[in-house]
Each structure stands twice: as C-alpha cells, then as structure tokens.
Short mmCIF file of C-alpha atoms in Angstrom, two decimals:
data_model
loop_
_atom_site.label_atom_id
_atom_site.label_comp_id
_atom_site.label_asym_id
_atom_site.label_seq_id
_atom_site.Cartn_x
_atom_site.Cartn_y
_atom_site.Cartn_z
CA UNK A 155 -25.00 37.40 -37.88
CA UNK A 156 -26.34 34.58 -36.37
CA UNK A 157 -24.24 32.15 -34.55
CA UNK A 158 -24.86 28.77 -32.79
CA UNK A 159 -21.97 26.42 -31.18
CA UNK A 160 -22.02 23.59 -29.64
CA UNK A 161 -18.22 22.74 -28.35
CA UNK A 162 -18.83 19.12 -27.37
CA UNK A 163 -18.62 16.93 -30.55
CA UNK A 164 -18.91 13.36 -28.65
CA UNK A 165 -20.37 12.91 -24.45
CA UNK A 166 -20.52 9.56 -22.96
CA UNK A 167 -23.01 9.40 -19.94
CA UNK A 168 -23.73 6.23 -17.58
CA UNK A 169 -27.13 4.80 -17.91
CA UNK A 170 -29.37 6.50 -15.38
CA UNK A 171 -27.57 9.92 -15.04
CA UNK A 172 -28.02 13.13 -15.87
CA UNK A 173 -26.06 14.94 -18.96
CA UNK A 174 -25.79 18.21 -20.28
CA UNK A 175 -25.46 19.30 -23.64
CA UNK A 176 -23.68 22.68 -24.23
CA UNK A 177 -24.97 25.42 -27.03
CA UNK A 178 -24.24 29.46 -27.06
CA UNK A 179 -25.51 31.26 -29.47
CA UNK A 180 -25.14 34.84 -30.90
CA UNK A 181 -27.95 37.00 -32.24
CA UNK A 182 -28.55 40.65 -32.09
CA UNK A 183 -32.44 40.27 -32.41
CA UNK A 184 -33.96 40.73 -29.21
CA UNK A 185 -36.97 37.90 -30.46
CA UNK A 186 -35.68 34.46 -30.87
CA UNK A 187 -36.42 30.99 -30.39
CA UNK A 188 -33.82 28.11 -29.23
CA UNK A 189 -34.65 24.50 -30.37
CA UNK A 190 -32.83 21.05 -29.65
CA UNK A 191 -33.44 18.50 -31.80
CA UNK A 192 -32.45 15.00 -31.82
CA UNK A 193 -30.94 12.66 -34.87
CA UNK A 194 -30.81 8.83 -33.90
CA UNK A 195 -29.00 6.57 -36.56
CA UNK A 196 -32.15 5.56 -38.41
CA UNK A 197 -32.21 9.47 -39.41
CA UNK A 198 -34.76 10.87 -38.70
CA UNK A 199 -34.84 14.43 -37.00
CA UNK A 200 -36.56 14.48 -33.29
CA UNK A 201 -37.79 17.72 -31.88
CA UNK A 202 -37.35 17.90 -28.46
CA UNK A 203 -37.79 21.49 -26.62
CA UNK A 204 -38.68 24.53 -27.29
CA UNK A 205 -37.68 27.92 -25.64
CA UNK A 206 -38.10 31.37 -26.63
CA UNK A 207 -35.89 34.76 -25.84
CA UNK A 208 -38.67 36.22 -23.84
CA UNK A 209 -39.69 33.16 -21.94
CA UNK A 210 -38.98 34.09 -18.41
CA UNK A 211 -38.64 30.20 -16.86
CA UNK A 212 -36.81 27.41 -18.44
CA UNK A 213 -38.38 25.09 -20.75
CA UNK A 214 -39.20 21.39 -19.41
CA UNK A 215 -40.49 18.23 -21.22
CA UNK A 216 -40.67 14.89 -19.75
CA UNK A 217 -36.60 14.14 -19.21
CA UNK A 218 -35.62 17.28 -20.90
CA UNK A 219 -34.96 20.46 -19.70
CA UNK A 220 -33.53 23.65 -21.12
CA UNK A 221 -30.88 25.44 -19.15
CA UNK A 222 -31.31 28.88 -20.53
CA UNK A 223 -28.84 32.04 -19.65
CA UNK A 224 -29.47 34.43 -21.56
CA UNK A 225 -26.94 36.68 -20.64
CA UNK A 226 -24.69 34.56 -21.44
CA UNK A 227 -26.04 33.79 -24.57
CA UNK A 228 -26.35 29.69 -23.61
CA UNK A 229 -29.38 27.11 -24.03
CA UNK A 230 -28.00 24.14 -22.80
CA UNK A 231 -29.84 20.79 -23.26
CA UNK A 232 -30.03 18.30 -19.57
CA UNK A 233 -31.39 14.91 -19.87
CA UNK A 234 -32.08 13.29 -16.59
CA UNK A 235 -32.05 9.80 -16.30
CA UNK A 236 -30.50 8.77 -19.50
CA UNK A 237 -31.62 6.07 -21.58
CA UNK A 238 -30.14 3.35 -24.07
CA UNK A 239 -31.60 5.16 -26.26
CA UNK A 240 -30.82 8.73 -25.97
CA UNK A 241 -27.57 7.30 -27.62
CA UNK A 242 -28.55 9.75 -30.70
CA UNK A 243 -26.78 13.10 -32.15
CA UNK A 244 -28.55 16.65 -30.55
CA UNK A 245 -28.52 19.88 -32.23
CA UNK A 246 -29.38 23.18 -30.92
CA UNK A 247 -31.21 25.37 -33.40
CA UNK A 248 -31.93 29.02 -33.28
CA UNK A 249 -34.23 31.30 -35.35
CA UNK A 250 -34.30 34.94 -35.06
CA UNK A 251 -37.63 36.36 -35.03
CA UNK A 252 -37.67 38.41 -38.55
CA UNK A 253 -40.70 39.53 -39.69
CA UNK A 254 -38.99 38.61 -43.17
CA UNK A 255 -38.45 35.34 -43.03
CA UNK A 256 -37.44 32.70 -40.43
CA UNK A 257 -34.20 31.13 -41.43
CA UNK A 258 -32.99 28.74 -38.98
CA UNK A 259 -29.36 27.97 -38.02
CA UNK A 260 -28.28 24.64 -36.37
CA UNK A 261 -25.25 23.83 -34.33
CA UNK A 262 -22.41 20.90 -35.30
CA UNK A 263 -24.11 18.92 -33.03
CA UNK A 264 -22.98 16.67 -30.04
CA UNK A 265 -23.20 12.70 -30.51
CA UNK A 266 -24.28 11.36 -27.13
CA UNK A 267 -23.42 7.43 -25.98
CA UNK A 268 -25.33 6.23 -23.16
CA UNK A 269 -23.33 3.11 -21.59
CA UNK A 270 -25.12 0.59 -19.81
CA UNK B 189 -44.34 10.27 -37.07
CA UNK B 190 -44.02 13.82 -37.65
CA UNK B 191 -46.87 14.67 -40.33
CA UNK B 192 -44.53 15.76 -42.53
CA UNK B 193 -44.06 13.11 -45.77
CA UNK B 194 -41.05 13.33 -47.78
CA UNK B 195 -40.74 11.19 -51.51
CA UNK B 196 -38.60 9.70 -52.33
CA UNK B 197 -37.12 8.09 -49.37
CA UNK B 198 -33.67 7.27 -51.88
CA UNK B 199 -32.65 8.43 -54.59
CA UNK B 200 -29.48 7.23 -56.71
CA UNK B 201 -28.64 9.24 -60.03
CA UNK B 202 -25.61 9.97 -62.20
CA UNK B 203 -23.33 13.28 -62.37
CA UNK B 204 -25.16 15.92 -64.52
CA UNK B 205 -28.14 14.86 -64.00
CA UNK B 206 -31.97 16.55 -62.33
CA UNK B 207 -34.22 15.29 -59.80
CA UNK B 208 -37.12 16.44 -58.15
CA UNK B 209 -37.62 16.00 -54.33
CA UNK B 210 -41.01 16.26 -53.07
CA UNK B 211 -42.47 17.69 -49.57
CA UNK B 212 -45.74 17.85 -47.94
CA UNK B 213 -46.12 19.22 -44.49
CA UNK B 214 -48.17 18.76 -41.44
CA UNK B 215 -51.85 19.68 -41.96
CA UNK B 216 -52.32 23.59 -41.09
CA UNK B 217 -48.94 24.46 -41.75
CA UNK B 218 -48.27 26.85 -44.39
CA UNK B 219 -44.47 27.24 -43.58
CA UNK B 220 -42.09 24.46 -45.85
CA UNK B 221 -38.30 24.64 -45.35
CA UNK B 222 -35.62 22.77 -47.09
CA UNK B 223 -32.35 21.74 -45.18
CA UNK B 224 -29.29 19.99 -46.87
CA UNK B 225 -27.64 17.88 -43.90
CA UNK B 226 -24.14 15.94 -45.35
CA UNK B 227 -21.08 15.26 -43.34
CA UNK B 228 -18.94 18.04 -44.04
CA UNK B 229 -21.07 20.97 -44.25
CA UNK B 230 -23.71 19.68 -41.36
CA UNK B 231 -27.03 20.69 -41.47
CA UNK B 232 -27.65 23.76 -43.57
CA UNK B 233 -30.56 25.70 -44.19
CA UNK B 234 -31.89 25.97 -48.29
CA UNK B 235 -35.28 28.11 -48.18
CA UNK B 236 -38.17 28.86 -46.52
CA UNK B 237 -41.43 29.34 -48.35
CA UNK B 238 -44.56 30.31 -46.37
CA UNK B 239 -48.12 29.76 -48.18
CA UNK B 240 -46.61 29.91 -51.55
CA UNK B 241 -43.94 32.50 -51.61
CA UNK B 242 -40.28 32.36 -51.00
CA UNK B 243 -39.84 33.94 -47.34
CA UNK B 244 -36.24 33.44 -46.56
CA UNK B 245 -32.88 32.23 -48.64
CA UNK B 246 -30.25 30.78 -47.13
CA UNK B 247 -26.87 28.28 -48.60
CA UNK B 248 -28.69 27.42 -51.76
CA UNK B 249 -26.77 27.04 -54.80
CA UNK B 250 -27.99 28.54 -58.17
CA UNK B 251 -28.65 24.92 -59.45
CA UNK B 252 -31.16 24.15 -57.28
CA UNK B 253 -34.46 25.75 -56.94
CA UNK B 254 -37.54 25.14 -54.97
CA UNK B 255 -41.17 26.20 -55.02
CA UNK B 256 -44.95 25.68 -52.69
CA UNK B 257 -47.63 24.80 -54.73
CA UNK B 258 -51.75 25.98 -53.93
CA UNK B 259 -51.73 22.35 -52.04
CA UNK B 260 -49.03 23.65 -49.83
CA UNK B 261 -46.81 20.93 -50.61
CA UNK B 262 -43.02 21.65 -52.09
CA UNK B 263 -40.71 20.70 -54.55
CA UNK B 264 -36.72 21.06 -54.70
CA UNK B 265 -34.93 21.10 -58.00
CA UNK B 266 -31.56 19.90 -57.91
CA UNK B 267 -29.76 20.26 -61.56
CA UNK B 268 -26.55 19.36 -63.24
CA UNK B 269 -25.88 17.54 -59.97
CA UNK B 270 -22.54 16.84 -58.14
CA UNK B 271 -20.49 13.94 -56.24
CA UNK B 272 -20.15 16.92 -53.73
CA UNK B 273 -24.52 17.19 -53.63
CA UNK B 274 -24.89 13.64 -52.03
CA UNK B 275 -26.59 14.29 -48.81
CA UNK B 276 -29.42 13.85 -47.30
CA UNK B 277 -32.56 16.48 -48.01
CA UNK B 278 -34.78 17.72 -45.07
CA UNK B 279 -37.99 19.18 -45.53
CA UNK B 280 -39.72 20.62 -42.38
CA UNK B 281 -42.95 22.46 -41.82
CA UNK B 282 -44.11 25.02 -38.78
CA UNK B 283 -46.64 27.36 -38.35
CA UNK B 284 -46.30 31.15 -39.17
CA UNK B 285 -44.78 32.61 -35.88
CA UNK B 286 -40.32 32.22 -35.31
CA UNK B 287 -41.90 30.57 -31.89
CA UNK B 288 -43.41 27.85 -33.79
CA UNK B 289 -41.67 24.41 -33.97
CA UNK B 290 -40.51 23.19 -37.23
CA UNK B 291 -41.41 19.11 -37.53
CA UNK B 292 -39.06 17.61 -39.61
CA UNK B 293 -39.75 14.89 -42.50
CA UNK B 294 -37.95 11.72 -42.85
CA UNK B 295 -35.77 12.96 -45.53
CA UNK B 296 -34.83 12.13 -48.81
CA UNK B 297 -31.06 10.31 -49.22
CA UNK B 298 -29.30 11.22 -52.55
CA UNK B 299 -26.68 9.85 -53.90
CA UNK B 300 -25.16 10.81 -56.93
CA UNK B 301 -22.58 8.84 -58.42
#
C-alpha cells in the first residue's frame, strides 16, 4: 500500500539558509510521481516540484530542489536561500502510476518558520 | 492563481443538513479530484473522476458523493452532515498521465454547526 512520511512536524531555518524537508515513501509500483506542495496560512495549496520514479537527475525549480534516493525510498524537499515567506506548511505527495486511476497520497506535512 | 475555481469560498450549515460544493478545473484538464484536508485526519484523498467517469475512490464516506459533468466541471454532495465533516474541501485538476501535476483550487471552508 502506499505510504508517504514526513517525520519533521515543525523546522525553523535562519533567513538566507538552506533547509531540507524530509519525505520517504513506500510503493511497490515501479511508475510513480513525487510532488511537494506548499500551504501558506491564507490556504491555499502551492505546487512546487515535480519528480518522477524514472527521472534519472533530480528535479530543480528556482530555490527548490528535489533530493531524490530512490533506493532509499526518500524525496526530500531543499530550499536555498530561505525567505520570510517560505514560512508556510510543505507536503510531499505521491501517486502511483495505475493505469486505473491516480489516487494521490499526501504526507502530515512539515510547518516551516523562517526567522529573520 | 491556479485555474482551478472552487464555489463557494464558505460555507456555514446546520447538523443534518446537504450542500453542494462546486469545481471547475484548469482549461484542458479532464482529470477533477476531491481532497478533504481538516486537522485531525490531514489531507485525504475523496475521488478522482477523469472526463466524466469515476477513475479512482479513496476515504469517501457513503454520504457524500461526487460527479463531472459534459462541461468538465464537478460537484461534491455532502449529506446528513456532521460536526466531525467541518473541513476544508480541495478540488484539483491535472492532465491524464500520474506524471501530470495536479493544480489545486482555493478550496471551499465548511463549517457545520
């Protein structure tokens, strides 16, 4: 069945450094795809990066990068230089790749504070 | 802004009572998912429906039911509702593939007293 877990329910990072955000996940599908989103308080649900079970480098947008070990069964989040506000809650996300459907699982979630 | 629109944005009702939450998702999409996100259960999957039929099922209670109209856009039921159903209602849209992002809407708070 599928699993996702993210261990770290609260980070606090200095303004201007890098942070990572933990996530394993367990699936016996061989096609996946591994998502982070991001919640600030207003709500609203942020996507962020994208990376897939066959993608042979790590995902990278802008700030955010994907740490992805996949033998290890881990997509960890890393925001470089962090921002006021990144102060948000990020949750890792993982769909299986069934032909059948696409039901998506989402971790607890980590609530990141970014102190000045 | 995501593309996907979500009505209404609240939504305050009594115990026992139905509503109807409304979705419509990013042009081209024909995928529509419902997630129920409240602070003890986190953010839990409903149902998928791609281009009109139900695709995949997940923690959705017998009271509430959901369907895709021709137009693409969706509607969740929720009946005979709860204290315990106050959350608040995600509806997200992707493209066909498992590789394709799902863009969330703003959501729809309930709150059922």
């Amino acid at each position: 069945a599928q699993k996702i877990t993210q261990t770290q329910p609260g980070m606090f990072v200095q303004e201007k450094e890098a942070v990572t955000l933990d996530c394993t996940y367990d699936t016996s599908d061989p096609s996946y795809g591994l998502f982070w989103y991001k919640q600030p308080s207003s709500g609203e649900m942020i996507f962020l990066i994208y990376q897939g079970s066959y993608d042979q480098q790590n995902a990278t947008e802008g700030r955010y990068s994907l740490n992805f070990q996949k033998a290890r069964k881990s997509a960890n989040l890393v925001i470089s230089a962090s921002q006021l506000g990144d102060s948000a809650m990020y949750f890792c996300a993982m769909r299986e790749g069934d032909t059948g459907g696409f039901k998506t699982i989402f971790g607890a979630g980590t609530r990141l504070f970014v102190k000045a | 802004d995501s593309g996907v629109t979500q009505t209404p944005k609240h939504l305050i009702t009594a115990t026992g009572q139905r509503v109807t939450l409304r979705c419509s998702p990013r042009s081209g999409d024909l995928s529509v998912y419902w997630y129920q996100q409240s602070l003890d259960q986190g953010l839990q999957f409903l149902i998928q429906y791609y281009n009109g039929e139900e695709r995949a099922k997940g923690n959705i209670l017998e009271r509430f039911s959901a369907q895709q109209f021709p137009d693409l856009h969706s509607e969740l039921n929720l009946s005979s509702l709860e204290l315990g159903d106050s959350a608040l209602y995600f509806c997200a849209s992707s493209g066909q593939g498992y590789t394709d992002t799902q863009y969330f809407g703003p959501g729809t708070r309930l709150t059922v007293l």
